[in-house]
Amino acid sequence: MKYLIKVPATSANLGPGFDTLGICWDLFLKIYVDLNSNEKVVINKNKQEIKKNDLFIQALNYTLEYLNIPNKFYKIELDSEIPIGKGLGSSAAAILGGISTAEIISTKKVDKIEKIKIALNFENHIDNLSACLEGGVVTCLKNENELSFTRLPIKCDIYGVIYIPTYTIATESARKILPLNYPKEDVIFNLQKLSFLITGLVKGDEDLIDMGMEDKIHQPYRFNLIKEYTLISELLNGKFKKKVVLSGAGPSLLTITLSYQKALEILKNLENNLRNEIEGTFRILKLNNKGIEIESL
């Protein structure tokens, strides 16, 4: 038996939804699983063996042990479109990809909350994990007593125009620069903006979305790490009245629109005006409503 698992990229936070919101994109880690193999091997698309400390292999082995599955042979090939360390949920995709692969090898089903609990052994970002698993736009809840997530009832298409720099920023480094305490006014600001963002996403109202995509909890501190932010923000705000947010902890920068034509116009404008000033790449992403997909080959 052969299978293809498609695990999507995600963007967490979307501005005011710090550790709360996640969106799923049509950019994938593809996992080809062959259960007819007479060996146990995990390789990349260049046929190089994946190291044992890779998050995918760690999650795969942990889940197989968790499910009490004895040694089985398999050949797995990984082909990822998701850039690593750019704020697009590459770690969440690798972890959930390993868990989903273990499901196929074991033929046992693991429910969604159980998958999240397993995944939290490897990273603590439930916003990326839940969006990757569920698809669409997800709001999540995690504290000492509760673990849950729910998908927003979105009916419209959503497009992200994203700038992906050439450099990376470790999430933990981006988290360390955040303050331990915040003024009450900043917390209220974020709550108000988040309510407008969620309402705009559900209603398909781009004006409300733009009103909501601002933050005072994490972005003012993290934008200082991203040298291209001012150039991109000023261009988009001046010409399109669009807000720019971090994708996760960055360094990728994101703006959202409900029209593909508008996304294309924004993309071309950014490329034409900034191609000689910055070194990264721009691309258009589309909302993925399916989350992780598994198909027989």
PDB file of C-alpha atoms in Angstrom:
ATOM      1  CA  MET A   1       0.000   0.000   0.000  1.00  0.00           C
ATOM      2  CA  LYS A   2       1.175   3.493  -0.872  1.00  0.00           C
ATOM      3  CA  TYR A   3      -0.122   6.801   0.446  1.00  0.00           C
ATOM      4  CA  LEU A   4       0.349  10.520   0.004  1.00  0.00           C
ATOM      5  CA  ILE A   5      -0.078  12.796   3.034  1.00  0.00           C
ATOM      6  CA  LYS A   6      -0.355  16.533   2.355  1.00  0.00           C
ATOM      7  CA  VAL A   7       0.368  18.659   5.427  1.00  0.00           C
ATOM      8  CA  PRO A   8      -0.267  22.400   4.970  1.00  0.00           C
ATOM      9  CA  ALA A   9       1.626  25.530   5.957  1.00  0.00           C
ATOM     10  CA  THR A  10       0.095  27.920   8.478  1.00  0.00           C
ATOM     11  CA  SER A  11       0.388  31.487   9.723  1.00  0.00           C
ATOM     12  CA  ALA A  12      -0.236  32.129  13.411  1.00  0.00           C
ATOM     13  CA  ASN A  13      -1.424  35.290  15.175  1.00  0.00           C
ATOM     14  CA  LEU A  14      -2.544  37.426  12.184  1.00  0.00           C
ATOM     15  CA  GLY A  15      -1.706  40.507  14.213  1.00  0.00           C
ATOM     16  CA  PRO A  16      -3.924  40.762  17.312  1.00  0.00           C
ATOM     17  CA  GLY A  17      -4.598  37.017  17.673  1.00  0.00           C
ATOM     18  CA  PHE A  18      -1.365  36.314  19.556  1.00  0.00           C
ATOM     19  CA  ASP A  19      -1.219  32.596  20.464  1.00  0.00           C
ATOM     20  CA  THR A  20      -4.925  32.446  19.538  1.00  0.00           C
ATOM     21  CA  LEU A  21      -5.512  32.548  15.750  1.00  0.00           C
ATOM     22  CA  GLY A  22      -4.097  30.427  12.954  1.00  0.00           C
ATOM     23  CA  ILE A  23      -4.778  30.261   9.217  1.00  0.00           C
ATOM     24  CA  CYS A  24      -4.079  27.326   6.897  1.00  0.00           C
ATOM     25  CA  TRP A  25      -2.521  27.831   3.441  1.00  0.00           C
ATOM     26  CA  ASP A  26      -2.238  25.838   0.208  1.00  0.00           C
ATOM     27  CA  LEU A  27       1.498  25.203   0.614  1.00  0.00           C
ATOM     28  CA  PHE A  28       2.471  21.689   1.612  1.00  0.00           C
ATOM     29  CA  LEU A  29       4.827  19.202   3.145  1.00  0.00           C
ATOM     30  CA  LYS A  30       4.172  16.124   0.996  1.00  0.00           C
ATOM     31  CA  ILE A  31       4.851  12.726   2.542  1.00  0.00           C
ATOM     32  CA  TYR A  32       4.972   9.637   0.333  1.00  0.00           C
ATOM     33  CA  VAL A  33       4.541   6.446   2.358  1.00  0.00           C
ATOM     34  CA  ASP A  34       5.257   2.965   0.957  1.00  0.00           C
ATOM     35  CA  LEU A  35       4.244   0.131   3.287  1.00  0.00           C
ATOM     36  CA  ASN A  36       5.473  -2.547   0.867  1.00  0.00           C
ATOM     37  CA  SER A  37       9.119  -1.804   1.632  1.00  0.00           C
ATOM     38  CA  ASN A  38      11.519  -4.435   2.974  1.00  0.00           C
ATOM     39  CA  GLU A  39      13.507  -1.795   4.852  1.00  0.00           C
ATOM     40  CA  LYS A  40      12.887   1.116   7.190  1.00  0.00           C
ATOM     41  CA  VAL A  41      14.029   4.378   5.622  1.00  0.00           C
ATOM     42  CA  VAL A  42      13.056   8.056   5.554  1.00  0.00           C
ATOM     43  CA  ILE A  43      14.543  10.183   2.757  1.00  0.00           C
ATOM     44  CA  ASN A  44      14.029  13.613   1.206  1.00  0.00           C
ATOM     45  CA  LYS A  45      13.241  14.315  -2.443  1.00  0.00           C
ATOM     46  CA  ASN A  46      16.996  14.249  -3.208  1.00  0.00           C
ATOM     47  CA  LYS A  47      17.131  10.674  -1.859  1.00  0.00           C
ATOM     48  CA  GLN A  48      19.198  11.742   1.167  1.00  0.00           C
ATOM     49  CA  GLU A  49      18.392  10.023   4.448  1.00  0.00           C
ATOM     50  CA  ILE A  50      16.649  12.196   7.054  1.00  0.00           C
ATOM     51  CA  LYS A  51      18.534  12.524  10.352  1.00  0.00           C
ATOM     52  CA  LYS A  52      17.060  10.921  13.461  1.00  0.00           C
ATOM     53  CA  ASN A  53      16.807  14.260  15.294  1.00  0.00           C
ATOM     54  CA  ASP A  54      14.474  15.651  12.625  1.00  0.00           C
ATOM     55  CA  LEU A  55      11.084  16.650  14.080  1.00  0.00           C
ATOM     56  CA  PHE A  56       9.251  14.432  11.602  1.00  0.00           C
ATOM     57  CA  ILE A  57      11.147  11.316  12.674  1.00  0.00           C
ATOM     58  CA  GLN A  58      10.892  12.192  16.360  1.00  0.00           C
ATOM     59  CA  ALA A  59       7.105  12.608  16.103  1.00  0.00           C
ATOM     60  CA  LEU A  60       6.781   9.454  13.974  1.00  0.00           C
ATOM     61  CA  ASN A  61       8.741   7.284  16.400  1.00  0.00           C
ATOM     62  CA  TYR A  62       7.073   8.768  19.470  1.00  0.00           C
ATOM     63  CA  THR A  63       3.588   8.137  18.053  1.00  0.00           C
ATOM     64  CA  LEU A  64       4.401   4.577  16.978  1.00  0.00           C
ATOM     65  CA  GLU A  65       5.595   3.862  20.514  1.00  0.00           C
ATOM     66  CA  TYR A  66       2.542   5.647  21.945  1.00  0.00           C
ATOM     67  CA  LEU A  67       0.308   3.373  19.845  1.00  0.00           C
ATOM     68  CA  ASN A  68       2.289   0.260  20.868  1.00  0.00           C
ATOM     69  CA  ILE A  69       3.229  -0.570  17.303  1.00  0.00           C
ATOM     70  CA  PRO A  70       6.076  -3.101  16.911  1.00  0.00           C
ATOM     71  CA  ASN A  71       8.835  -2.698  14.347  1.00  0.00           C
ATOM     72  CA  LYS A  72       7.409  -2.313  10.851  1.00  0.00           C
ATOM     73  CA  PHE A  73       9.094  -1.686   7.531  1.00  0.00           C
ATOM     74  CA  TYR A  74       8.314   1.407   5.494  1.00  0.00           C
ATOM     75  CA  LYS A  75       9.838   3.748   2.974  1.00  0.00           C
ATOM     76  CA  ILE A  76       8.972   7.412   3.433  1.00  0.00           C
ATOM     77  CA  GLU A  77       9.923  10.293   1.155  1.00  0.00           C
ATOM     78  CA  LEU A  78       9.489  13.917   2.255  1.00  0.00           C
ATOM     79  CA  ASP A  79       9.048  16.755  -0.224  1.00  0.00           C
ATOM     80  CA  SER A  80       8.420  20.123   1.426  1.00  0.00           C
ATOM     81  CA  GLU A  81       7.330  23.390  -0.164  1.00  0.00           C
ATOM     82  CA  ILE A  82       7.233  25.067   3.271  1.00  0.00           C
ATOM     83  CA  PRO A  83      10.312  27.190   3.997  1.00  0.00           C
ATOM     84  CA  ILE A  84      11.977  26.437   7.330  1.00  0.00           C
ATOM     85  CA  GLY A  85      12.290  29.124   9.987  1.00  0.00           C
ATOM     86  CA  LYS A  86      10.181  31.685   8.133  1.00  0.00           C
ATOM     87  CA  GLY A  87       7.039  31.749  10.300  1.00  0.00           C
ATOM     88  CA  LEU A  88       4.960  29.429   8.124  1.00  0.00           C
ATOM     89  CA  GLY A  89       4.529  26.525  10.508  1.00  0.00           C
ATOM     90  CA  SER A  90       7.200  24.201   9.129  1.00  0.00           C
ATOM     91  CA  SER A  91       7.697  22.645  12.583  1.00  0.00           C
ATOM     92  CA  ALA A  92       3.966  22.069  13.078  1.00  0.00           C
ATOM     93  CA  ALA A  93       3.770  20.459   9.628  1.00  0.00           C
ATOM     94  CA  ALA A  94       6.713  18.156  10.339  1.00  0.00           C
ATOM     95  CA  ILE A  95       5.315  17.082  13.720  1.00  0.00           C
ATOM     96  CA  LEU A  96       1.757  16.471  12.535  1.00  0.00           C
ATOM     97  CA  GLY A  97       3.138  14.819   9.421  1.00  0.00           C
ATOM     98  CA  GLY A  98       5.008  12.350  11.618  1.00  0.00           C
ATOM     99  CA  ILE A  99       1.887  11.677  13.699  1.00  0.00           C
ATOM    100  CA  SER A 100      -0.270  11.183  10.590  1.00  0.00           C
ATOM    101  CA  THR A 101       2.313   8.832   9.093  1.00  0.00           C
ATOM    102  CA  ALA A 102       2.291   6.760  12.287  1.00  0.00           C
ATOM    103  CA  GLU A 103      -1.505   6.528  11.950  1.00  0.00           C
ATOM    104  CA  ILE A 104      -1.135   5.009   8.486  1.00  0.00           C
ATOM    105  CA  ILE A 105       1.605   2.578   9.534  1.00  0.00           C
ATOM    106  CA  SER A 106      -0.370   1.452  12.584  1.00  0.00           C
ATOM    107  CA  THR A 107      -3.840   1.509  10.930  1.00  0.00           C
ATOM    108  CA  LYS A 108      -5.059   3.052  14.199  1.00  0.00           C
ATOM    109  CA  LYS A 109      -7.059   6.279  14.327  1.00  0.00           C
ATOM    110  CA  VAL A 110      -5.997   9.127  16.610  1.00  0.00           C
ATOM    111  CA  ASP A 111      -8.588  11.833  17.280  1.00  0.00           C
ATOM    112  CA  LYS A 112      -7.731  15.485  16.723  1.00  0.00           C
ATOM    113  CA  ILE A 113      -7.320  16.548  20.335  1.00  0.00           C
ATOM    114  CA  GLU A 114      -5.142  13.510  21.007  1.00  0.00           C
ATOM    115  CA  LYS A 115      -2.981  14.471  18.019  1.00  0.00           C
ATOM    116  CA  ILE A 116      -2.573  17.971  19.404  1.00  0.00           C
ATOM    117  CA  LYS A 117      -1.605  16.558  22.812  1.00  0.00           C
ATOM    118  CA  ILE A 118       1.033  14.351  21.191  1.00  0.00           C
ATOM    119  CA  ALA A 119       2.296  17.274  19.108  1.00  0.00           C
ATOM    120  CA  LEU A 120       2.633  19.494  22.178  1.00  0.00           C
ATOM    121  CA  ASN A 121       5.451  17.233  23.327  1.00  0.00           C
ATOM    122  CA  PHE A 122       7.520  18.745  20.528  1.00  0.00           C
ATOM    123  CA  GLU A 123       6.310  22.340  20.263  1.00  0.00           C
ATOM    124  CA  ASN A 124       3.953  24.556  22.197  1.00  0.00           C
ATOM    125  CA  HIS A 125       2.298  26.502  19.371  1.00  0.00           C
ATOM    126  CA  ILE A 126      -1.286  25.294  19.361  1.00  0.00           C
ATOM    127  CA  ASP A 127      -2.308  28.023  16.876  1.00  0.00           C
ATOM    128  CA  ASN A 128      -0.131  26.548  14.115  1.00  0.00           C
ATOM    129  CA  LEU A 129      -0.913  22.966  15.102  1.00  0.00           C
ATOM    130  CA  SER A 130      -4.695  23.369  15.165  1.00  0.00           C
ATOM    131  CA  ALA A 131      -4.826  25.348  11.894  1.00  0.00           C
ATOM    132  CA  CYS A 132      -2.629  22.758  10.167  1.00  0.00           C
ATOM    133  CA  LEU A 133      -4.790  19.904  11.401  1.00  0.00           C
ATOM    134  CA  GLU A 134      -8.215  21.453  10.899  1.00  0.00           C
ATOM    135  CA  GLY A 135      -7.775  23.786   7.920  1.00  0.00           C
ATOM    136  CA  GLY A 136      -9.410  27.181   7.441  1.00  0.00           C
ATOM    137  CA  VAL A 137      -9.012  29.813  10.156  1.00  0.00           C
ATOM    138  CA  VAL A 138      -8.908  28.429  13.681  1.00  0.00           C
ATOM    139  CA  THR A 139      -9.131  29.991  17.114  1.00  0.00           C
ATOM    140  CA  CYS A 140      -7.640  27.983  19.943  1.00  0.00           C
ATOM    141  CA  LEU A 141      -7.600  27.671  23.704  1.00  0.00           C
ATOM    142  CA  LYS A 142      -4.851  26.220  25.898  1.00  0.00           C
ATOM    143  CA  ASN A 143      -4.322  26.638  29.621  1.00  0.00           C
ATOM    144  CA  GLU A 144      -3.746  24.427  32.647  1.00  0.00           C
ATOM    145  CA  ASN A 145      -7.256  22.967  32.518  1.00  0.00           C
ATOM    146  CA  GLU A 146      -8.433  23.353  28.923  1.00  0.00           C
ATOM    147  CA  LEU A 147      -7.285  22.371  25.452  1.00  0.00           C
ATOM    148  CA  SER A 148      -9.566  23.062  22.521  1.00  0.00           C
ATOM    149  CA  PHE A 149      -9.832  24.695  19.117  1.00  0.00           C
ATOM    150  CA  THR A 150     -12.646  25.608  16.767  1.00  0.00           C
ATOM    151  CA  ARG A 151     -12.822  26.601  13.145  1.00  0.00           C
ATOM    152  CA  LEU A 152     -14.381  29.914  12.171  1.00  0.00           C
ATOM    153  CA  PRO A 153     -17.387  29.612   9.812  1.00  0.00           C
ATOM    154  CA  ILE A 154     -15.749  31.354   6.863  1.00  0.00           C
ATOM    155  CA  LYS A 155     -17.516  31.230   3.487  1.00  0.00           C
ATOM    156  CA  CYS A 156     -15.227  33.456   1.388  1.00  0.00           C
ATOM    157  CA  ASP A 157     -11.873  32.868  -0.305  1.00  0.00           C
ATOM    158  CA  ILE A 158      -8.894  34.403   1.467  1.00  0.00           C
ATOM    159  CA  TYR A 159      -5.571  35.221  -0.168  1.00  0.00           C
ATOM    160  CA  GLY A 160      -2.348  36.065   1.572  1.00  0.00           C
ATOM    161  CA  VAL A 161       0.375  38.101  -0.119  1.00  0.00           C
ATOM    162  CA  ILE A 162       3.482  37.129   1.770  1.00  0.00           C
ATOM    163  CA  TYR A 163       7.053  38.346   1.811  1.00  0.00           C
ATOM    164  CA  ILE A 164       9.583  35.646   2.715  1.00  0.00           C
ATOM    165  CA  PRO A 165      13.047  37.037   3.631  1.00  0.00           C
ATOM    166  CA  THR A 166      16.295  35.219   2.978  1.00  0.00           C
ATOM    167  CA  TYR A 167      17.109  35.011   6.700  1.00  0.00           C
ATOM    168  CA  THR A 168      15.418  33.178   9.578  1.00  0.00           C
ATOM    169  CA  ILE A 169      14.351  34.132  13.087  1.00  0.00           C
ATOM    170  CA  ALA A 170      14.003  31.458  15.757  1.00  0.00           C
ATOM    171  CA  THR A 171      10.579  31.604  17.421  1.00  0.00           C
ATOM    172  CA  GLU A 172      12.129  31.393  20.867  1.00  0.00           C
ATOM    173  CA  SER A 173      14.391  34.354  20.104  1.00  0.00           C
ATOM    174  CA  ALA A 174      11.391  36.368  18.921  1.00  0.00           C
ATOM    175  CA  ARG A 175       9.514  35.414  22.108  1.00  0.00           C
ATOM    176  CA  LYS A 176      12.336  36.384  24.460  1.00  0.00           C
ATOM    177  CA  ILE A 177      12.214  40.037  23.417  1.00  0.00           C
ATOM    178  CA  LEU A 178       8.571  40.407  24.509  1.00  0.00           C
ATOM    179  CA  PRO A 179       7.841  42.188  27.803  1.00  0.00           C
ATOM    180  CA  LEU A 180       6.546  40.318  30.831  1.00  0.00           C
ATOM    181  CA  ASN A 181       3.782  42.860  31.498  1.00  0.00           C
ATOM    182  CA  TYR A 182       1.597  45.099  29.342  1.00  0.00           C
ATOM    183  CA  PRO A 183      -0.369  48.310  29.938  1.00  0.00           C
ATOM    184  CA  LYS A 184      -4.097  47.733  30.254  1.00  0.00           C
ATOM    185  CA  GLU A 185      -4.648  50.039  27.267  1.00  0.00           C
ATOM    186  CA  ASP A 186      -2.568  47.754  25.007  1.00  0.00           C
ATOM    187  CA  VAL A 187      -4.550  44.676  26.062  1.00  0.00           C
ATOM    188  CA  ILE A 188      -7.847  46.459  25.412  1.00  0.00           C
ATOM    189  CA  PHE A 189      -6.522  47.641  22.030  1.00  0.00           C
ATOM    190  CA  ASN A 190      -5.768  44.048  21.028  1.00  0.00           C
ATOM    191  CA  LEU A 191      -9.118  42.709  22.201  1.00  0.00           C
ATOM    192  CA  GLN A 192     -10.926  45.360  20.190  1.00  0.00           C
ATOM    193  CA  LYS A 193      -8.833  44.724  17.078  1.00  0.00           C
ATOM    194  CA  LEU A 194      -9.220  40.944  17.390  1.00  0.00           C
ATOM    195  CA  SER A 195     -13.015  41.258  17.562  1.00  0.00           C
ATOM    196  CA  PHE A 196     -13.016  43.277  14.320  1.00  0.00           C
ATOM    197  CA  LEU A 197     -10.631  40.856  12.604  1.00  0.00           C
ATOM    198  CA  ILE A 198     -12.709  37.782  13.467  1.00  0.00           C
ATOM    199  CA  THR A 199     -15.946  39.530  12.497  1.00  0.00           C
ATOM    200  CA  GLY A 200     -14.448  40.614   9.180  1.00  0.00           C
ATOM    201  CA  LEU A 201     -13.198  37.108   8.392  1.00  0.00           C
ATOM    202  CA  VAL A 202     -16.566  35.511   9.166  1.00  0.00           C
ATOM    203  CA  LYS A 203     -18.598  38.158   7.310  1.00  0.00           C
ATOM    204  CA  GLY A 204     -16.176  38.355   4.389  1.00  0.00           C
ATOM    205  CA  ASP A 205     -15.725  42.089   4.973  1.00  0.00           C
ATOM    206  CA  GLU A 206     -12.254  43.234   3.942  1.00  0.00           C
ATOM    207  CA  ASP A 207     -12.647  46.681   5.504  1.00  0.00           C
ATOM    208  CA  LEU A 208     -13.260  45.089   8.911  1.00  0.00           C
ATOM    209  CA  ILE A 209     -10.327  42.742   8.371  1.00  0.00           C
ATOM    210  CA  ASP A 210      -8.038  45.687   7.645  1.00  0.00           C
ATOM    211  CA  MET A 211      -9.314  47.533  10.717  1.00  0.00           C
ATOM    212  CA  GLY A 212      -8.550  44.475  12.837  1.00  0.00           C
ATOM    213  CA  MET A 213      -5.040  43.647  11.654  1.00  0.00           C
ATOM    214  CA  GLU A 214      -3.120  45.674  14.225  1.00  0.00           C
ATOM    215  CA  ASP A 215      -1.384  44.625  17.412  1.00  0.00           C
ATOM    216  CA  LYS A 216       0.413  46.057  20.444  1.00  0.00           C
ATOM    217  CA  ILE A 217       1.292  42.817  22.251  1.00  0.00           C
ATOM    218  CA  HIS A 218       4.052  41.284  20.116  1.00  0.00           C
ATOM    219  CA  GLN A 219       4.529  42.958  16.741  1.00  0.00           C
ATOM    220  CA  PRO A 220       5.956  46.345  17.849  1.00  0.00           C
ATOM    221  CA  TYR A 221       8.842  44.468  19.465  1.00  0.00           C
ATOM    222  CA  ARG A 222       9.379  41.911  16.693  1.00  0.00           C
ATOM    223  CA  PHE A 223       9.159  44.314  13.757  1.00  0.00           C
ATOM    224  CA  ASN A 224      12.519  45.707  14.876  1.00  0.00           C
ATOM    225  CA  LEU A 225      14.078  42.366  13.864  1.00  0.00           C
ATOM    226  CA  ILE A 226      12.796  42.669  10.290  1.00  0.00           C
ATOM    227  CA  LYS A 227      14.601  45.306   8.287  1.00  0.00           C
ATOM    228  CA  GLU A 228      12.170  45.199   5.346  1.00  0.00           C
ATOM    229  CA  TYR A 229       9.082  45.919   7.439  1.00  0.00           C
ATOM    230  CA  THR A 230       9.073  49.712   7.045  1.00  0.00           C
ATOM    231  CA  LEU A 231       9.497  49.607   3.260  1.00  0.00           C
ATOM    232  CA  ILE A 232       6.729  47.053   2.750  1.00  0.00           C
ATOM    233  CA  SER A 233       4.375  48.550   5.304  1.00  0.00           C
ATOM    234  CA  GLU A 234       4.651  52.078   3.921  1.00  0.00           C
ATOM    235  CA  LEU A 235       4.069  50.913   0.360  1.00  0.00           C
ATOM    236  CA  LEU A 236       1.027  48.779   1.168  1.00  0.00           C
ATOM    237  CA  ASN A 237      -0.538  51.301   3.504  1.00  0.00           C
ATOM    238  CA  GLY A 238       0.071  54.211   1.138  1.00  0.00           C
ATOM    239  CA  LYS A 239      -1.161  52.609  -2.078  1.00  0.00           C
ATOM    240  CA  PHE A 240      -3.670  49.981  -0.913  1.00  0.00           C
ATOM    241  CA  LYS A 241      -4.561  51.023   2.664  1.00  0.00           C
ATOM    242  CA  LYS A 242      -3.528  47.524   3.715  1.00  0.00           C
ATOM    243  CA  LYS A 243      -2.032  46.462   7.037  1.00  0.00           C
ATOM    244  CA  VAL A 244       1.034  44.249   7.306  1.00  0.00           C
ATOM    245  CA  VAL A 245       1.341  41.593  10.009  1.00  0.00           C
ATOM    246  CA  LEU A 246       3.900  38.994  10.924  1.00  0.00           C
ATOM    247  CA  SER A 247       3.348  35.431   9.835  1.00  0.00           C
ATOM    248  CA  GLY A 248       3.777  33.758  13.214  1.00  0.00           C
ATOM    249  CA  ALA A 249       6.867  35.173  14.903  1.00  0.00           C
ATOM    250  CA  GLY A 250       8.289  36.186  11.527  1.00  0.00           C
ATOM    251  CA  PRO A 251      10.364  36.993   9.677  1.00  0.00           C
ATOM    252  CA  SER A 252       7.787  36.598   6.892  1.00  0.00           C
ATOM    253  CA  LEU A 253       5.369  39.515   6.466  1.00  0.00           C
ATOM    254  CA  LEU A 254       1.760  39.072   5.428  1.00  0.00           C
ATOM    255  CA  THR A 255      -1.223  41.027   4.191  1.00  0.00           C
ATOM    256  CA  ILE A 256      -4.664  39.570   3.496  1.00  0.00           C
ATOM    257  CA  THR A 257      -7.255  40.219   0.804  1.00  0.00           C
ATOM    258  CA  LEU A 258     -10.446  38.463  -0.304  1.00  0.00           C
ATOM    259  CA  SER A 259      -9.797  38.946  -4.042  1.00  0.00           C
ATOM    260  CA  TYR A 260      -7.251  37.072  -6.152  1.00  0.00           C
ATOM    261  CA  GLN A 261      -7.060  39.992  -8.579  1.00  0.00           C
ATOM    262  CA  LYS A 262      -6.257  42.362  -5.739  1.00  0.00           C
ATOM    263  CA  ALA A 263      -3.660  39.923  -4.387  1.00  0.00           C
ATOM    264  CA  LEU A 264      -2.070  39.833  -7.838  1.00  0.00           C
ATOM    265  CA  GLU A 265      -2.080  43.632  -8.047  1.00  0.00           C
ATOM    266  CA  ILE A 266      -0.442  43.895  -4.611  1.00  0.00           C
ATOM    267  CA  LEU A 267       2.154  41.256  -5.536  1.00  0.00           C
ATOM    268  CA  LYS A 268       3.117  42.980  -8.794  1.00  0.00           C
ATOM    269  CA  ASN A 269       3.313  46.349  -7.098  1.00  0.00           C
ATOM    270  CA  LEU A 270       5.605  45.020  -4.375  1.00  0.00           C
ATOM    271  CA  GLU A 271       7.849  43.266  -6.886  1.00  0.00           C
ATOM    272  CA  ASN A 272       8.050  46.252  -9.233  1.00  0.00           C
ATOM    273  CA  ASN A 273       8.818  48.777  -6.500  1.00  0.00           C
ATOM    274  CA  LEU A 274      11.024  46.765  -4.155  1.00  0.00           C
ATOM    275  CA  ARG A 275      12.860  44.208  -6.262  1.00  0.00           C
ATOM    276  CA  ASN A 276      16.087  46.242  -6.144  1.00  0.00           C
ATOM    277  CA  GLU A 277      15.825  47.068  -2.437  1.00  0.00           C
ATOM    278  CA  ILE A 278      15.145  43.731  -0.758  1.00  0.00           C
ATOM    279  CA  GLU A 279      16.390  40.198  -1.328  1.00  0.00           C
ATOM    280  CA  GLY A 280      13.467  37.992  -0.318  1.00  0.00           C
ATOM    281  CA  THR A 281      10.587  36.651  -2.383  1.00  0.00           C
ATOM    282  CA  PHE A 282       6.900  37.520  -2.660  1.00  0.00           C
ATOM    283  CA  ARG A 283       4.151  35.003  -3.343  1.00  0.00           C
ATOM    284  CA  ILE A 284       0.392  34.557  -3.130  1.00  0.00           C
ATOM    285  CA  LEU A 285      -1.084  31.937  -0.824  1.00  0.00           C
ATOM    286  CA  LYS A 286      -4.708  30.756  -0.822  1.00  0.00           C
ATOM    287  CA  LEU A 287      -6.766  29.664   2.175  1.00  0.00           C
ATOM    288  CA  ASN A 288      -6.775  25.890   2.551  1.00  0.00           C
ATOM    289  CA  ASN A 289     -10.029  24.612   4.048  1.00  0.00           C
ATOM    290  CA  LYS A 290      -9.051  20.933   4.171  1.00  0.00           C
ATOM    291  CA  GLY A 291      -6.153  20.733   6.609  1.00  0.00           C
ATOM    292  CA  ILE A 292      -4.190  17.481   6.473  1.00  0.00           C
ATOM    293  CA  GLU A 293      -5.196  15.245   3.557  1.00  0.00           C
ATOM    294  CA  ILE A 294      -4.416  11.556   3.083  1.00  0.00           C
ATOM    295  CA  GLU A 295      -4.934   9.684  -0.197  1.00  0.00           C
ATOM    296  CA  SER A 296      -4.120   6.208  -1.460  1.00  0.00           C
ATOM    297  CA  LEU A 297      -1.790   5.963  -4.452  1.00  0.00           C
TER     298      LEU A 297
END
